[in-house]
Amino acid sequence: MRNGVGRSFVELLPVLLADNRIPFGYRIGYLSNYFSGPVYSLLEERYNIRRPKFATMFCLAHLERMSATEIGLLTGIPKNSLSRAVNELLAERRIRRDVDVHDNRRAVLALTAIGRKLYQEILPQFEARQAKMISVLNEEEVQALDRILTKLVHREDDWAEVY
């Protein structure tokens, strides 16, 4: 173990990101935190939106109608956090809950016009952050990264277990 006291960010970062027993996981987490952290900080301050609320809105913006359970499966957000986010979004009239026309026992969620407008206002923040993150890559590297991430996400084993 090395001592990090008094060392600069430039000195510490390579050690944490490469010289450890989970280099891929740690680097993916690092990128995720620095990609989303600044945007979520802004969203929380301006709109009272945290990750579970935005993830719910993101799913509903792309898939229009789905259950909270399905959102949980797609995002990996714990049920209690997702439930709180859904209830807050309902109270804020950013989403609505309807009875599934195919199964009266099932509730489905959808963005309201207010929610869709807010989502469209928020999304450029994430787009700009993503553009800045990958700006150091050339087109070939961007395509390679896309292929690798696609392979990691679209897998047929049970790696992405709900927690």
PDB file of C-alpha atoms in Angstrom:
ATOM      1  CA  MET A   1       0.000   0.000   0.000  1.00  0.00           C
ATOM      2  CA  ARG A   2       1.241   3.467  -0.858  1.00  0.00           C
ATOM      3  CA  ASN A   3       0.801   6.687   1.058  1.00  0.00           C
ATOM      4  CA  GLY A   4      -1.168   9.335  -0.841  1.00  0.00           C
ATOM      5  CA  VAL A   5      -0.777  12.114   1.728  1.00  0.00           C
ATOM      6  CA  GLY A   6       0.678  15.255   0.222  1.00  0.00           C
ATOM      7  CA  ARG A   7       0.726  13.877  -3.326  1.00  0.00           C
ATOM      8  CA  SER A   8      -0.948  15.702  -6.180  1.00  0.00           C
ATOM      9  CA  PHE A   9      -4.010  14.536  -8.105  1.00  0.00           C
ATOM     10  CA  VAL A  10      -1.761  13.948 -11.129  1.00  0.00           C
ATOM     11  CA  GLU A  11       0.436  11.611  -9.059  1.00  0.00           C
ATOM     12  CA  LEU A  12      -2.419   9.768  -7.335  1.00  0.00           C
ATOM     13  CA  LEU A  13      -4.740   9.168 -10.276  1.00  0.00           C
ATOM     14  CA  PRO A  14      -2.554   6.700 -12.232  1.00  0.00           C
ATOM     15  CA  VAL A  15      -2.064   4.614  -9.103  1.00  0.00           C
ATOM     16  CA  LEU A  16      -5.770   4.403  -8.336  1.00  0.00           C
ATOM     17  CA  LEU A  17      -6.863   3.830 -11.909  1.00  0.00           C
ATOM     18  CA  ALA A  18      -4.320   1.248 -12.994  1.00  0.00           C
ATOM     19  CA  ASP A  19      -2.289  -0.131 -10.121  1.00  0.00           C
ATOM     20  CA  ASN A  20      -5.061  -1.993  -8.320  1.00  0.00           C
ATOM     21  CA  ARG A  21      -6.759  -5.371  -8.429  1.00  0.00           C
ATOM     22  CA  ILE A  22      -9.948  -4.075 -10.112  1.00  0.00           C
ATOM     23  CA  PRO A  23      -8.571  -1.726 -12.794  1.00  0.00           C
ATOM     24  CA  PHE A  24     -11.487  -2.012 -15.232  1.00  0.00           C
ATOM     25  CA  GLY A  25     -14.262  -1.708 -12.668  1.00  0.00           C
ATOM     26  CA  TYR A  26     -12.579   1.179 -10.924  1.00  0.00           C
ATOM     27  CA  ARG A  27     -11.960   3.079 -14.168  1.00  0.00           C
ATOM     28  CA  ILE A  28     -15.530   2.512 -15.358  1.00  0.00           C
ATOM     29  CA  GLY A  29     -16.773   3.798 -11.994  1.00  0.00           C
ATOM     30  CA  TYR A  30     -14.413   6.765 -12.198  1.00  0.00           C
ATOM     31  CA  LEU A  31     -15.701   7.697 -15.650  1.00  0.00           C
ATOM     32  CA  SER A  32     -19.304   7.222 -14.552  1.00  0.00           C
ATOM     33  CA  ASN A  33     -18.840   9.447 -11.510  1.00  0.00           C
ATOM     34  CA  TYR A  34     -17.117  12.223 -13.421  1.00  0.00           C
ATOM     35  CA  PHE A  35     -19.558  11.943 -16.327  1.00  0.00           C
ATOM     36  CA  SER A  36     -22.722  12.162 -14.270  1.00  0.00           C
ATOM     37  CA  GLY A  37     -21.672  13.800 -10.994  1.00  0.00           C
ATOM     38  CA  PRO A  38     -21.380  17.384 -12.264  1.00  0.00           C
ATOM     39  CA  VAL A  39     -24.671  17.107 -14.160  1.00  0.00           C
ATOM     40  CA  TYR A  40     -26.558  15.558 -11.236  1.00  0.00           C
ATOM     41  CA  SER A  41     -25.208  18.258  -8.935  1.00  0.00           C
ATOM     42  CA  LEU A  42     -26.653  20.885 -11.273  1.00  0.00           C
ATOM     43  CA  LEU A  43     -29.943  18.991 -11.717  1.00  0.00           C
ATOM     44  CA  GLU A  44     -30.413  18.587  -7.986  1.00  0.00           C
ATOM     45  CA  GLU A  45     -29.822  22.272  -7.410  1.00  0.00           C
ATOM     46  CA  ARG A  46     -32.069  23.492 -10.259  1.00  0.00           C
ATOM     47  CA  TYR A  47     -34.807  20.848 -10.476  1.00  0.00           C
ATOM     48  CA  ASN A  48     -34.583  18.577  -7.407  1.00  0.00           C
ATOM     49  CA  ILE A  49     -33.617  15.720  -9.767  1.00  0.00           C
ATOM     50  CA  ARG A  50     -31.315  12.946  -8.561  1.00  0.00           C
ATOM     51  CA  ARG A  51     -30.170   9.858 -10.446  1.00  0.00           C
ATOM     52  CA  PRO A  52     -33.256   7.679  -9.768  1.00  0.00           C
ATOM     53  CA  LYS A  53     -35.605  10.403 -10.985  1.00  0.00           C
ATOM     54  CA  PHE A  54     -33.600  11.109 -14.112  1.00  0.00           C
ATOM     55  CA  ALA A  55     -33.188   7.396 -14.869  1.00  0.00           C
ATOM     56  CA  THR A  56     -36.963   6.984 -14.618  1.00  0.00           C
ATOM     57  CA  MET A  57     -37.528   9.918 -16.967  1.00  0.00           C
ATOM     58  CA  PHE A  58     -34.828   8.620 -19.341  1.00  0.00           C
ATOM     59  CA  CYS A  59     -36.476   5.195 -19.611  1.00  0.00           C
ATOM     60  CA  LEU A  60     -39.934   6.687 -20.116  1.00  0.00           C
ATOM     61  CA  ALA A  61     -38.654   9.137 -22.729  1.00  0.00           C
ATOM     62  CA  HIS A  62     -37.329   6.224 -24.775  1.00  0.00           C
ATOM     63  CA  LEU A  63     -39.830   3.460 -24.083  1.00  0.00           C
ATOM     64  CA  GLU A  64     -42.893   5.623 -23.337  1.00  0.00           C
ATOM     65  CA  ARG A  65     -44.882   3.270 -21.089  1.00  0.00           C
ATOM     66  CA  MET A  66     -43.395   0.816 -18.635  1.00  0.00           C
ATOM     67  CA  SER A  67     -43.695  -0.415 -15.074  1.00  0.00           C
ATOM     68  CA  ALA A  68     -41.458   0.625 -12.201  1.00  0.00           C
ATOM     69  CA  THR A  69     -40.211  -2.976 -12.073  1.00  0.00           C
ATOM     70  CA  GLU A  70     -39.090  -2.761 -15.704  1.00  0.00           C
ATOM     71  CA  ILE A  71     -37.338   0.540 -15.020  1.00  0.00           C
ATOM     72  CA  GLY A  72     -35.539  -1.104 -12.103  1.00  0.00           C
ATOM     73  CA  LEU A  73     -34.379  -3.958 -14.332  1.00  0.00           C
ATOM     74  CA  LEU A  74     -33.050  -1.537 -16.968  1.00  0.00           C
ATOM     75  CA  THR A  75     -31.288   0.813 -14.557  1.00  0.00           C
ATOM     76  CA  GLY A  76     -30.144  -1.378 -11.667  1.00  0.00           C
ATOM     77  CA  ILE A  77     -31.570   1.163  -9.221  1.00  0.00           C
ATOM     78  CA  PRO A  78     -32.738  -0.430  -5.940  1.00  0.00           C
ATOM     79  CA  LYS A  79     -36.513  -0.764  -5.523  1.00  0.00           C
ATOM     80  CA  ASN A  80     -36.744   1.574  -2.529  1.00  0.00           C
ATOM     81  CA  SER A  81     -34.882   4.385  -4.334  1.00  0.00           C
ATOM     82  CA  LEU A  82     -36.923   3.884  -7.473  1.00  0.00           C
ATOM     83  CA  SER A  83     -40.210   3.851  -5.546  1.00  0.00           C
ATOM     84  CA  ARG A  84     -39.314   7.148  -3.871  1.00  0.00           C
ATOM     85  CA  ALA A  85     -38.354   8.666  -7.243  1.00  0.00           C
ATOM     86  CA  VAL A  86     -41.600   7.502  -8.872  1.00  0.00           C
ATOM     87  CA  ASN A  87     -43.704   8.912  -6.031  1.00  0.00           C
ATOM     88  CA  GLU A  88     -41.902  12.257  -6.204  1.00  0.00           C
ATOM     89  CA  LEU A  89     -42.248  12.437  -9.999  1.00  0.00           C
ATOM     90  CA  LEU A  90     -45.972  11.618  -9.674  1.00  0.00           C
ATOM     91  CA  ALA A  91     -46.433  14.360  -7.052  1.00  0.00           C
ATOM     92  CA  GLU A  92     -44.560  16.817  -9.291  1.00  0.00           C
ATOM     93  CA  ARG A  93     -46.794  15.784 -12.244  1.00  0.00           C
ATOM     94  CA  ARG A  94     -43.748  14.880 -14.309  1.00  0.00           C
ATOM     95  CA  ILE A  95     -45.035  11.328 -14.826  1.00  0.00           C
ATOM     96  CA  ARG A  96     -48.425   9.663 -14.596  1.00  0.00           C
ATOM     97  CA  ARG A  97     -49.485   6.177 -13.537  1.00  0.00           C
ATOM     98  CA  ASP A  98     -52.089   4.307 -15.580  1.00  0.00           C
ATOM     99  CA  VAL A  99     -53.621   0.865 -15.404  1.00  0.00           C
ATOM    100  CA  ASP A 100     -52.178  -1.460 -18.051  1.00  0.00           C
ATOM    101  CA  VAL A 101     -54.893  -2.046 -20.667  1.00  0.00           C
ATOM    102  CA  HIS A 102     -53.721  -5.664 -21.032  1.00  0.00           C
ATOM    103  CA  ASP A 103     -53.505  -6.440 -17.306  1.00  0.00           C
ATOM    104  CA  ASN A 104     -55.652  -4.476 -14.842  1.00  0.00           C
ATOM    105  CA  ARG A 105     -53.411  -5.564 -11.950  1.00  0.00           C
ATOM    106  CA  ARG A 106     -50.364  -3.847 -13.460  1.00  0.00           C
ATOM    107  CA  ALA A 107     -49.550  -0.139 -13.296  1.00  0.00           C
ATOM    108  CA  VAL A 108     -47.585   1.519 -16.075  1.00  0.00           C
ATOM    109  CA  LEU A 109     -45.827   4.850 -15.960  1.00  0.00           C
ATOM    110  CA  ALA A 110     -45.521   7.509 -18.656  1.00  0.00           C
ATOM    111  CA  LEU A 111     -44.018  10.968 -18.935  1.00  0.00           C
ATOM    112  CA  THR A 112     -46.454  13.853 -18.856  1.00  0.00           C
ATOM    113  CA  ALA A 113     -46.016  16.871 -21.144  1.00  0.00           C
ATOM    114  CA  ILE A 114     -44.369  18.643 -18.181  1.00  0.00           C
ATOM    115  CA  GLY A 115     -41.987  15.710 -17.671  1.00  0.00           C
ATOM    116  CA  ARG A 116     -41.118  15.432 -21.364  1.00  0.00           C
ATOM    117  CA  LYS A 117     -40.385  19.156 -21.562  1.00  0.00           C
ATOM    118  CA  LEU A 118     -38.126  18.934 -18.506  1.00  0.00           C
ATOM    119  CA  TYR A 119     -36.370  15.846 -19.886  1.00  0.00           C
ATOM    120  CA  GLN A 120     -35.670  17.678 -23.159  1.00  0.00           C
ATOM    121  CA  GLU A 121     -34.305  20.608 -21.169  1.00  0.00           C
ATOM    122  CA  ILE A 122     -32.029  18.347 -19.103  1.00  0.00           C
ATOM    123  CA  LEU A 123     -30.712  16.002 -21.813  1.00  0.00           C
ATOM    124  CA  PRO A 124     -28.337  18.544 -23.442  1.00  0.00           C
ATOM    125  CA  GLN A 125     -26.407  18.703 -20.142  1.00  0.00           C
ATOM    126  CA  PHE A 126     -25.642  14.978 -20.419  1.00  0.00           C
ATOM    127  CA  GLU A 127     -24.928  15.230 -24.152  1.00  0.00           C
ATOM    128  CA  ALA A 128     -22.400  18.000 -23.570  1.00  0.00           C
ATOM    129  CA  ARG A 129     -20.768  16.050 -20.749  1.00  0.00           C
ATOM    130  CA  GLN A 130     -20.514  12.939 -22.923  1.00  0.00           C
ATOM    131  CA  ALA A 131     -19.028  14.930 -25.802  1.00  0.00           C
ATOM    132  CA  LYS A 132     -16.399  16.368 -23.476  1.00  0.00           C
ATOM    133  CA  MET A 133     -15.614  12.915 -22.024  1.00  0.00           C
ATOM    134  CA  ILE A 134     -14.958  11.300 -25.407  1.00  0.00           C
ATOM    135  CA  SER A 135     -13.373  14.364 -27.036  1.00  0.00           C
ATOM    136  CA  VAL A 136      -9.901  12.850 -26.555  1.00  0.00           C
ATOM    137  CA  LEU A 137     -10.823   9.889 -28.783  1.00  0.00           C
ATOM    138  CA  ASN A 138     -10.619   9.772 -32.555  1.00  0.00           C
ATOM    139  CA  GLU A 139     -13.484   8.285 -34.596  1.00  0.00           C
ATOM    140  CA  GLU A 140     -11.930   4.821 -34.719  1.00  0.00           C
ATOM    141  CA  GLU A 141     -11.486   4.810 -30.927  1.00  0.00           C
ATOM    142  CA  VAL A 142     -15.078   5.981 -30.408  1.00  0.00           C
ATOM    143  CA  GLN A 143     -16.317   3.100 -32.570  1.00  0.00           C
ATOM    144  CA  ALA A 144     -14.107   0.613 -30.694  1.00  0.00           C
ATOM    145  CA  LEU A 145     -15.361   1.914 -27.341  1.00  0.00           C
ATOM    146  CA  ASP A 146     -18.935   1.576 -28.574  1.00  0.00           C
ATOM    147  CA  ARG A 147     -18.336  -2.043 -29.633  1.00  0.00           C
ATOM    148  CA  ILE A 148     -16.719  -2.928 -26.299  1.00  0.00           C
ATOM    149  CA  LEU A 149     -19.442  -1.270 -24.215  1.00  0.00           C
ATOM    150  CA  THR A 150     -22.127  -2.944 -26.324  1.00  0.00           C
ATOM    151  CA  LYS A 151     -20.518  -6.328 -25.715  1.00  0.00           C
ATOM    152  CA  LEU A 152     -20.325  -5.702 -21.956  1.00  0.00           C
ATOM    153  CA  VAL A 153     -23.951  -4.551 -21.757  1.00  0.00           C
ATOM    154  CA  HIS A 154     -25.621  -7.038 -24.138  1.00  0.00           C
ATOM    155  CA  ARG A 155     -24.666 -10.264 -22.494  1.00  0.00           C
ATOM    156  CA  GLU A 156     -26.620 -13.402 -21.839  1.00  0.00           C
ATOM    157  CA  ASP A 157     -25.283 -14.406 -18.442  1.00  0.00           C
ATOM    158  CA  ASP A 158     -26.540 -13.275 -15.038  1.00  0.00           C
ATOM    159  CA  TRP A 159     -23.861 -10.651 -14.411  1.00  0.00           C
ATOM    160  CA  ALA A 160     -26.364  -7.771 -14.214  1.00  0.00           C
ATOM    161  CA  GLU A 161     -28.340  -9.185 -11.299  1.00  0.00           C
ATOM    162  CA  VAL A 162     -30.918  -6.923  -9.698  1.00  0.00           C
ATOM    163  CA  TYR A 163     -29.794  -5.854  -6.248  1.00  0.00           C
TER     164      TYR A 163
END
